[in-house]
mmCIF file of C-alpha atoms and ligand atoms in Angstrom:
data_model
loop_
_atom_site.group_PDB
_atom_site.id
_atom_site.type_symbol
_atom_site.label_atom_id
_atom_site.label_comp_id
_atom_site.label_asym_id
_atom_site.label_seq_id
_atom_site.Cartn_x
_atom_site.Cartn_y
_atom_site.Cartn_z
ATOM 1 C CA MET C 1 -10.656 12.317 -8.734
ATOM 2 C CA LYS C 2 -11.246 15.965 -7.810
ATOM 3 C CA ILE C 3 -9.288 16.833 -4.702
ATOM 4 C CA LEU C 4 -10.155 19.871 -2.618
ATOM 5 C CA ASN C 5 -7.146 21.474 -1.029
ATOM 6 C CA ASN C 6 -7.902 22.813 2.399
ATOM 7 C CA LYS C 7 -4.667 24.652 3.164
ATOM 8 C CA LYS C 8 -5.829 25.745 6.583
ATOM 9 C CA PHE C 9 -4.674 22.564 8.285
ATOM 10 C CA ASN C 10 -1.579 21.872 6.267
ATOM 11 C CA LEU C 11 1.112 22.988 8.681
ATOM 12 C CA THR C 12 3.672 21.614 6.325
ATOM 13 C CA GLU C 13 1.914 22.667 3.133
ATOM 14 C CA ASN C 14 3.943 25.824 3.661
ATOM 15 C CA LEU C 15 6.979 23.817 2.691
ATOM 16 C CA VAL C 16 5.624 23.384 -0.797
ATOM 17 C CA THR C 17 6.677 26.515 -2.578
ATOM 18 C CA SER C 18 9.347 25.222 -4.865
ATOM 19 C CA GLU C 19 7.848 25.460 -8.321
ATOM 20 C CA LYS C 20 9.568 22.267 -9.359
ATOM 21 C CA TYR C 21 8.017 20.252 -6.543
ATOM 22 C CA TYR C 22 4.678 21.941 -6.967
ATOM 23 C CA LEU C 23 4.510 21.051 -10.653
ATOM 24 C CA ASN C 24 5.514 17.504 -9.946
ATOM 25 C CA ARG C 25 2.829 17.267 -7.379
ATOM 26 C CA ARG C 26 0.085 18.730 -9.512
ATOM 27 C CA SER C 27 1.032 16.707 -12.525
ATOM 28 C CA PHE C 28 0.612 13.659 -10.375
ATOM 29 C CA LEU C 29 -2.555 14.662 -8.575
ATOM 30 C CA PHE C 30 -4.428 15.805 -11.607
ATOM 31 C CA GLY C 31 -3.251 13.161 -13.981
ATOM 32 C CA MET C 32 -1.191 15.255 -16.419
ATOM 33 C CA ILE C 33 1.277 13.021 -18.143
ATOM 34 C CA GLY C 34 4.583 13.637 -19.797
ATOM 35 C CA SER C 35 7.953 14.780 -18.595
ATOM 36 C CA LEU C 36 6.542 16.615 -15.596
ATOM 37 C CA ALA C 37 5.223 13.477 -13.985
ATOM 38 C CA LEU C 38 7.610 11.708 -11.643
ATOM 39 C CA PRO C 39 7.359 8.024 -10.866
ATOM 40 C CA ILE C 40 5.326 7.817 -7.691
ATOM 41 C CA ASP C 41 8.117 6.289 -5.616
ATOM 42 C CA ASN C 42 10.190 9.442 -6.094
ATOM 43 C CA LEU C 43 7.386 11.764 -5.248
ATOM 44 C CA SER C 44 8.279 14.117 -2.435
ATOM 45 C CA TYR C 45 7.707 17.701 -1.409
ATOM 46 C CA SER C 46 10.137 19.926 0.364
ATOM 47 C CA ASN C 47 11.407 23.437 0.705
ATOM 48 C CA ASP C 48 13.432 24.643 3.641
ATOM 49 C CA ASP C 49 13.127 28.405 3.061
ATOM 50 C CA VAL C 50 9.596 29.017 4.193
ATOM 51 C CA VAL C 51 9.845 26.866 7.268
ATOM 52 C CA LYS C 52 11.451 29.557 9.391
ATOM 53 C CA LYS C 53 8.767 32.074 8.522
ATOM 54 C CA TYR C 54 6.054 29.910 10.022
ATOM 55 C CA ASN C 55 8.299 28.638 12.781
ATOM 56 C CA ILE C 56 7.181 25.072 12.351
ATOM 57 C CA THR C 57 9.200 21.905 12.659
ATOM 58 C CA LYS C 58 11.574 21.704 9.772
ATOM 59 C CA LYS C 59 10.601 18.369 8.379
ATOM 60 C CA PRO C 60 10.334 17.116 4.827
ATOM 61 C CA ILE C 61 7.112 15.595 3.587
ATOM 62 C CA THR C 62 7.714 11.879 3.672
ATOM 63 C CA LYS C 63 8.230 10.190 0.321
ATOM 64 C CA TYR C 64 5.613 7.748 -0.904
ATOM 65 C CA ASN C 65 8.131 4.972 -0.945
ATOM 66 C CA THR C 66 9.168 5.634 2.655
ATOM 67 C CA LEU C 67 5.732 5.815 4.202
ATOM 68 C CA THR C 68 4.553 2.690 2.396
ATOM 69 C CA ARG C 69 7.552 0.577 3.430
ATOM 70 C CA TYR C 70 7.771 1.382 7.137
ATOM 71 C CA ASN C 71 4.511 0.506 8.834
ATOM 72 C CA ASN C 72 2.835 -0.648 11.994
ATOM 73 C CA PHE C 73 0.069 -3.111 11.204
ATOM 74 C CA PHE C 74 0.241 -5.740 13.913
ATOM 75 C CA GLU C 75 -2.352 -7.983 12.276
ATOM 76 C CA PHE C 76 0.341 -8.783 9.701
ATOM 77 C CA GLY C 77 3.356 -8.983 12.022
ATOM 78 C CA THR C 78 5.348 -7.051 14.567
ATOM 79 C CA THR C 79 8.103 -5.692 12.329
ATOM 80 C CA LYS C 80 8.006 -2.521 10.234
ATOM 81 C CA GLU C 81 8.324 -4.606 7.049
ATOM 82 C CA ILE C 82 4.775 -5.923 6.778
ATOM 83 C CA TRP C 83 3.932 -4.291 3.435
ATOM 84 C CA LYS C 84 4.238 -7.518 1.464
ATOM 85 C CA ALA C 85 2.200 -9.571 3.944
ATOM 86 C CA ALA C 86 -0.494 -6.852 3.917
ATOM 87 C CA GLN C 87 -1.101 -7.371 0.188
ATOM 88 C CA LYS C 88 -3.197 -10.403 1.185
ATOM 89 C CA LEU C 89 -5.908 -8.115 2.499
ATOM 90 C CA ASP C 90 -8.961 -8.504 0.254
ATOM 91 C CA LEU C 91 -10.595 -5.114 -0.353
ATOM 92 C CA ASN C 92 -13.430 -6.426 -2.526
ATOM 93 C CA ASP C 93 -16.923 -5.651 -1.247
ATOM 94 C CA TRP C 94 -15.517 -3.865 1.797
ATOM 95 C CA LYS C 95 -18.339 -2.872 4.107
ATOM 96 C CA VAL C 96 -18.518 -0.842 7.283
ATOM 97 C CA LYS C 97 -21.091 -1.839 9.890
ATOM 98 C CA ILE C 98 -22.749 1.033 11.741
ATOM 99 C CA LYS C 99 -24.000 0.656 15.303
ATOM 100 C CA GLY C 100 -26.178 3.440 16.671
ATOM 101 C CA GLY C 101 -27.613 6.454 14.864
ATOM 102 C CA LYS C 102 -29.818 6.572 11.788
ATOM 103 C CA LEU C 103 -28.167 3.544 10.145
ATOM 104 C CA ASP C 104 -28.011 1.374 13.283
ATOM 105 C CA GLU C 105 -27.140 -2.256 12.412
ATOM 106 C CA LYS C 106 -26.784 -1.404 8.717
ATOM 107 C CA PHE C 107 -23.738 -1.794 6.478
ATOM 108 C CA ILE C 108 -22.401 0.898 4.152
ATOM 109 C CA ASP C 109 -20.139 -0.303 1.414
ATOM 110 C CA PHE C 110 -16.859 1.510 1.002
ATOM 111 C CA GLU C 111 -17.467 2.614 -2.593
ATOM 112 C CA THR C 112 -20.729 4.336 -1.607
ATOM 113 C CA LEU C 113 -19.056 6.010 1.336
ATOM 114 C CA ASN C 114 -16.110 7.197 -0.716
ATOM 115 C CA LYS C 115 -18.385 8.871 -3.261
ATOM 116 C CA LYS C 116 -20.553 10.537 -0.663
ATOM 117 C CA PHE C 117 -18.097 13.239 0.402
ATOM 118 C CA ASP C 118 -15.745 15.561 -1.468
ATOM 119 C CA ILE C 119 -12.197 14.270 -1.248
ATOM 120 C CA GLU C 120 -9.740 16.698 0.351
ATOM 121 C CA GLU C 121 -5.990 16.647 0.688
ATOM 122 C CA ARG C 122 -4.617 17.143 4.203
ATOM 123 C CA ILE C 123 -0.893 17.243 4.775
ATOM 124 C CA TYR C 124 -0.559 16.173 8.376
ATOM 125 C CA LYS C 125 2.311 15.505 10.719
ATOM 126 C CA PHE C 126 2.092 11.998 12.157
ATOM 127 C CA ARG C 127 3.783 11.020 15.422
ATOM 128 C CA CYS C 128 4.015 7.402 16.562
ATOM 129 C CA VAL C 129 4.172 6.615 20.289
ATOM 130 C CA GLU C 130 7.427 4.781 19.468
ATOM 131 C CA ALA C 131 9.027 8.213 18.877
ATOM 132 C CA TRP C 132 9.263 8.173 15.084
ATOM 133 C CA SER C 133 7.384 10.587 12.883
ATOM 134 C CA MET C 134 6.517 11.426 9.291
ATOM 135 C CA VAL C 135 4.559 13.994 7.266
ATOM 136 C CA VAL C 136 1.805 12.531 5.114
ATOM 137 C CA PRO C 137 -0.270 14.014 2.268
ATOM 138 C CA TRP C 138 -3.521 12.161 2.974
ATOM 139 C CA ASN C 139 -6.678 12.197 0.854
ATOM 140 C CA GLY C 140 -10.092 11.633 2.354
ATOM 141 C CA PHE C 141 -12.859 13.456 4.168
ATOM 142 C CA GLU C 142 -13.563 14.935 7.588
ATOM 143 C CA LEU C 143 -14.870 12.447 10.098
ATOM 144 C CA SER C 144 -17.369 15.116 11.211
ATOM 145 C CA LYS C 145 -19.090 14.860 7.804
ATOM 146 C CA LEU C 146 -19.552 11.131 8.261
ATOM 147 C CA ILE C 147 -20.831 11.655 11.801
ATOM 148 C CA SER C 148 -23.407 14.216 10.592
ATOM 149 C CA PHE C 149 -24.531 11.801 7.917
ATOM 150 C CA LEU C 150 -24.963 8.988 10.469
ATOM 151 C CA GLU C 151 -27.064 11.226 12.771
ATOM 152 C CA PRO C 152 -26.206 9.814 16.191
ATOM 153 C CA ASP C 153 -28.503 10.866 19.063
ATOM 154 C CA ALA C 154 -27.186 13.583 21.367
ATOM 155 C CA ASP C 155 -26.709 11.162 24.263
ATOM 156 C CA PHE C 156 -23.938 9.241 22.486
ATOM 157 C CA LYS C 157 -20.650 10.397 23.988
ATOM 158 C CA TYR C 158 -18.068 8.140 22.293
ATOM 159 C CA VAL C 159 -17.268 6.703 18.877
ATOM 160 C CA ALA C 160 -15.569 3.307 18.697
ATOM 161 C CA PHE C 161 -13.865 1.859 15.614
ATOM 162 C CA LYS C 162 -13.092 -1.759 14.824
ATOM 163 C CA SER C 163 -10.686 -3.244 12.328
ATOM 164 C CA PHE C 164 -11.135 -6.576 10.489
ATOM 165 C CA PHE C 165 -10.601 -10.015 12.025
ATOM 166 C CA ASP C 166 -9.375 -12.646 9.577
ATOM 167 C CA PRO C 167 -6.549 -14.860 10.872
ATOM 168 C CA ASN C 168 -6.262 -16.624 7.513
ATOM 169 C CA THR C 169 -5.319 -13.337 5.876
ATOM 170 C CA ALA C 170 -3.451 -11.696 8.733
ATOM 171 C CA LYS C 171 -1.349 -14.333 10.375
ATOM 172 C CA ASN C 172 -0.547 -12.461 13.569
ATOM 173 C CA GLN C 173 -4.258 -12.662 14.391
ATOM 174 C CA LYS C 174 -3.587 -16.343 15.136
ATOM 175 C CA GLN C 175 -1.741 -15.120 18.239
ATOM 176 C CA SER C 176 -4.610 -15.388 20.650
ATOM 177 C CA TRP C 177 -3.029 -13.390 23.479
ATOM 178 C CA TYR C 178 -3.739 -10.169 21.554
ATOM 179 C CA PRO C 179 -7.273 -8.817 22.057
ATOM 180 C CA TRP C 180 -8.159 -8.937 18.320
ATOM 181 C CA PRO C 181 -9.691 -7.268 16.442
ATOM 182 C CA TYR C 182 -7.797 -3.960 16.729
ATOM 183 C CA THR C 183 -10.142 -1.333 18.176
ATOM 184 C CA GLU C 184 -9.960 2.318 19.124
ATOM 185 C CA ILE C 185 -12.281 4.788 20.781
ATOM 186 C CA ILE C 186 -12.504 8.588 20.952
ATOM 187 C CA THR C 187 -15.001 11.035 22.408
ATOM 188 C CA MET C 188 -17.780 12.408 20.222
ATOM 189 C CA GLU C 189 -16.307 15.892 20.669
ATOM 190 C CA GLU C 190 -12.953 14.681 19.346
ATOM 191 C CA ALA C 191 -14.669 12.922 16.446
ATOM 192 C CA LYS C 192 -16.375 16.176 15.488
ATOM 193 C CA ASN C 193 -13.131 18.173 15.589
ATOM 194 C CA GLU C 194 -12.244 19.516 12.164
ATOM 195 C CA LEU C 195 -8.849 17.777 12.151
ATOM 196 C CA ALA C 196 -10.275 14.268 12.649
ATOM 197 C CA PHE C 197 -10.035 12.696 9.232
ATOM 198 C CA ILE C 198 -10.963 9.516 7.396
ATOM 199 C CA ALA C 199 -8.172 8.769 4.938
ATOM 200 C CA THR C 200 -8.971 6.837 1.790
ATOM 201 C CA GLY C 201 -5.793 7.733 -0.052
ATOM 202 C CA VAL C 202 -2.301 9.090 0.080
ATOM 203 C CA TYR C 203 -0.421 11.155 -2.540
ATOM 204 C CA GLY C 204 -3.661 11.246 -4.570
ATOM 205 C CA LYS C 205 -3.751 7.445 -4.946
ATOM 206 C CA SER C 206 -5.909 4.873 -3.190
ATOM 207 C CA LEU C 207 -4.640 4.038 0.258
ATOM 208 C CA PRO C 208 -2.084 1.203 0.080
ATOM 209 C CA LYS C 209 -3.125 -1.899 2.004
ATOM 210 C CA GLN C 210 -0.202 -1.576 4.411
ATOM 211 C CA ASN C 211 -1.367 1.952 5.313
ATOM 212 C CA GLY C 212 -4.865 0.811 6.236
ATOM 213 C CA ALA C 213 -6.896 0.449 3.046
ATOM 214 C CA PRO C 214 -9.594 1.042 2.168
ATOM 215 C CA LEU C 215 -10.290 3.537 4.968
ATOM 216 C CA ARG C 216 -8.599 4.506 8.215
ATOM 217 C CA LEU C 217 -8.806 7.126 10.902
ATOM 218 C CA VAL C 218 -6.209 9.929 11.106
ATOM 219 C CA LEU C 219 -5.974 11.998 14.306
ATOM 220 C CA PRO C 220 -2.824 14.077 13.830
ATOM 221 C CA TRP C 221 -2.707 15.476 17.380
ATOM 222 C CA LYS C 222 -2.702 11.997 18.948
ATOM 223 C CA TYR C 223 -0.138 9.230 18.913
ATOM 224 C CA GLY C 224 -0.422 7.084 15.802
ATOM 225 C CA PHE C 225 -1.901 4.030 17.504
ATOM 226 C CA LYS C 226 -5.236 5.877 17.781
ATOM 227 C CA SER C 227 -5.363 6.162 13.961
ATOM 228 C CA ILE C 228 -6.930 2.754 13.385
ATOM 229 C CA LYS C 229 -6.559 1.140 9.965
ATOM 230 C CA SER C 230 -8.887 -0.868 7.720
ATOM 231 C CA ILE C 231 -12.109 -0.017 9.561
ATOM 232 C CA VAL C 232 -15.043 -2.463 9.396
ATOM 233 C CA GLU C 233 -17.235 -1.088 12.174
ATOM 234 C CA ILE C 234 -18.176 2.294 13.646
ATOM 235 C CA GLU C 235 -20.170 2.247 16.863
ATOM 236 C CA PHE C 236 -21.711 5.131 18.813
ATOM 237 C CA LEU C 237 -21.609 4.608 22.559
ATOM 238 C CA LYS C 238 -22.898 6.211 25.726
ATOM 239 C CA GLU C 239 -20.107 4.770 27.877
ATOM 240 C CA SER C 240 -16.453 4.358 27.066
ATOM 241 C CA LYS C 241 -14.850 0.946 26.630
ATOM 242 C CA LYS C 242 -11.329 -0.408 26.383
ATOM 243 C CA SER C 243 -9.414 -0.435 23.136
ATOM 244 C CA PHE C 244 -6.751 -2.821 21.782
ATOM 245 C CA TRP C 245 -3.600 -1.199 23.238
ATOM 246 C CA ASN C 246 -5.368 0.054 26.307
ATOM 247 C CA THR C 247 -6.328 -3.566 27.113
ATOM 248 C CA ILE C 248 -2.793 -4.884 26.541
ATOM 249 C CA ALA C 249 -0.952 -2.223 28.566
ATOM 250 C CA PRO C 250 -3.194 0.450 30.122
ATOM 251 C CA LYS C 251 -0.256 2.085 31.906
ATOM 252 C CA GLU C 252 1.577 2.572 28.608
ATOM 253 C CA TYR C 253 -1.237 3.384 26.161
ATOM 254 C CA GLY C 254 -3.637 5.863 27.692
ATOM 255 C CA PHE C 255 -7.122 6.644 26.434
ATOM 256 C CA TRP C 256 -6.369 10.246 25.469
ATOM 257 C CA ALA C 257 -3.010 9.496 23.847
ATOM 258 C CA ASN C 258 -2.481 13.149 22.974
ATOM 259 C CA VAL C 259 1.059 13.870 21.835
ATOM 260 C CA ASN C 260 2.734 15.348 24.890
ATOM 261 C CA PRO C 261 6.538 15.715 25.114
ATOM 262 C CA LYS C 262 6.248 16.232 28.878
ATOM 263 C CA VAL C 263 4.774 12.826 29.605
ATOM 264 C CA PRO C 264 7.313 10.068 28.975
ATOM 265 C CA HIS C 265 6.246 6.612 27.907
ATOM 266 C CA LYS C 266 6.963 4.122 30.683
ATOM 267 C CA ARG C 267 10.075 2.959 28.800
ATOM 268 C CA TRP C 268 11.291 6.014 26.843
ATOM 269 C CA SER C 269 11.161 9.795 26.655
ATOM 270 C CA GLN C 270 8.718 11.522 24.303
ATOM 271 C CA GLU C 271 10.666 14.773 24.088
ATOM 272 C CA PHE C 272 12.150 14.053 20.670
ATOM 273 C CA GLU C 273 11.126 12.151 17.582
ATOM 274 C CA ARG C 274 13.020 10.644 14.658
ATOM 275 C CA ASP C 275 11.733 11.703 11.268
ATOM 276 C CA ILE C 276 11.690 8.534 9.134
ATOM 277 C CA GLU C 277 12.540 10.402 5.935
ATOM 278 C CA SER C 278 15.588 12.367 7.047
ATOM 279 C CA ASN C 279 16.437 10.164 10.041
ATOM 280 C CA LYS C 280 16.966 13.419 11.980
ATOM 281 C CA LYS C 281 15.743 14.141 15.490
ATOM 282 C CA PHE C 282 13.178 16.903 16.111
ATOM 283 C CA PRO C 283 11.675 18.183 19.355
ATOM 284 C CA THR C 284 8.159 16.875 19.828
ATOM 285 C CA GLN C 285 5.440 19.515 20.139
ATOM 286 C CA ILE C 286 2.423 19.457 22.407
ATOM 287 C CA PHE C 287 -0.529 18.033 20.439
ATOM 288 C CA ASN C 288 2.010 17.405 17.676
ATOM 289 C CA GLY C 289 1.811 21.100 16.736
ATOM 290 C CA TYR C 290 -2.003 21.182 16.428
ATOM 291 C CA GLU C 291 -2.664 22.886 19.764
ATOM 292 C CA ARG C 292 -4.593 25.802 18.286
ATOM 293 C CA TRP C 293 -7.238 23.466 16.856
ATOM 294 C CA VAL C 294 -7.625 20.983 19.670
ATOM 295 C CA SER C 295 -6.663 22.482 23.035
ATOM 296 C CA TYR C 296 -10.300 23.520 23.739
ATOM 297 C CA LEU C 297 -11.170 19.818 23.922
ATOM 298 C CA TYR C 298 -8.917 19.370 26.945
ATOM 299 C CA LYS C 299 -9.198 22.689 28.764
ATOM 300 C CA ASP C 300 -10.276 20.973 31.989
ATOM 301 C CA ILE C 301 -7.534 18.336 31.875
ATOM 302 C CA ASN C 302 -4.226 18.764 33.676
ATOM 303 C CA VAL C 303 -1.285 18.666 31.239
ATOM 304 C CA ASP C 304 0.115 15.491 32.816
ATOM 305 C CA LYS C 305 -3.186 13.732 32.220
ATOM 306 C CA LEU C 306 -3.461 14.618 28.552
ATOM 307 C CA TYR C 307 -1.876 11.350 27.621
ATOM 308 C CA PHE C 308 -3.771 9.105 30.091
HETATM 309 N N1 MTE I 401 -4.493 -0.093 12.900
HETATM 310 C C1 MTE I 401 -4.586 -1.429 12.893
HETATM 311 N N2 MTE I 401 -5.725 -2.010 12.487
HETATM 312 N N3 MTE I 401 -3.549 -2.226 13.278
HETATM 313 C C2 MTE I 401 -2.373 -1.685 13.725
HETATM 314 O O1 MTE I 401 -1.458 -2.435 14.097
HETATM 315 N N4 MTE I 401 -1.115 0.353 14.209
HETATM 316 C C3 MTE I 401 -1.250 1.727 14.667
HETATM 317 C C4 MTE I 401 -2.051 2.575 13.670
HETATM 318 N N5 MTE I 401 -3.250 1.876 13.259
HETATM 319 C C5 MTE I 401 -2.249 -0.266 13.758
HETATM 320 C C6 MTE I 401 -3.331 0.507 13.300
HETATM 321 C C7 MTE I 401 0.040 2.347 14.910
HETATM 322 S S1 MTE I 401 0.853 1.837 16.310
HETATM 323 C C8 MTE I 401 0.560 3.291 14.087
HETATM 324 S S2 MTE I 401 1.963 4.157 14.497
HETATM 325 C C9 MTE I 401 -0.058 3.615 12.799
HETATM 326 O O2 MTE I 401 -1.216 2.827 12.537
HETATM 327 C C10 MTE I 401 0.934 3.419 11.669
HETATM 328 O O3 MTE I 401 0.410 3.866 10.460
HETATM 329 P P1 MTE I 401 1.280 3.720 9.134
HETATM 330 O O4 MTE I 401 1.732 2.300 9.024
HETATM 331 O O5 MTE I 401 0.393 4.142 8.006
HETATM 332 O O6 MTE I 401 2.460 4.630 9.312
#
């Protein structure tokens, strides 16, 4: 797999200057074998020195083994240890239904989609609304490329995403008080932002099932619940509609869900976050540190409303 490296967005790519880590990383990404290659579970990037120069949060890139063993995937259970249960997910013949645009009511199979666009690496910070965070080297393509390919009419203002519904595979979907399937919705402008990403892999490997295989959304400036996993449907809409968390608790899970340390969750502060790799606390940044790329989207919105 050829992976383009678009350094522009990799706030934490600046951490990767240690030659040792760099070699380990390349040997893994580009398939060189031998003593340079580390077992994937040990794969990690870090270097403290350069952090100060760029004045970014001093966080290590999360190890493969950490980010694949600590997950939120409520279809499979409400604990962080759902990775084993998620292995039941059947990825064969995975298709994504399109509603609206050139391919209205058609299905695209995942393999076709994955070959359509050049695969990039994006090292993004990821902040969960539960106040934990990680740094993930994703692989995938810009959502904007997919949107252009789907050619939605100009009067569509929103893009909605739906995850699978299969209670025999995902046992928590038998709990009927949840509004399954998991859904999310963003504005068309947000979907076209250059940071909005469809991840199909992590650390140069296919996306693990527990992380949302075969394809998921990644919106690094928003709380993690917006980054819907295991997508089966993409729908263009003229009007907004409610999403999974917004239906369950609208006062706790706002539509915008932009990372905002000034707006506490109803039950906890959002000023700090716990990095799951180091277990250290870090101050949370507005838009999770991605302000320069996304603030134009919200110029008319009062800072207190950015989350709701
Ligand atoms: N997508 C689906 N389909 N189901 C989920 O439960 N959880 C969300 C998001 N996407 C979720 C989902 C939440 S709350 C978070 S924080 C992230 O996935 C977690 O992603 P990770 O497990 O890869 O860290």
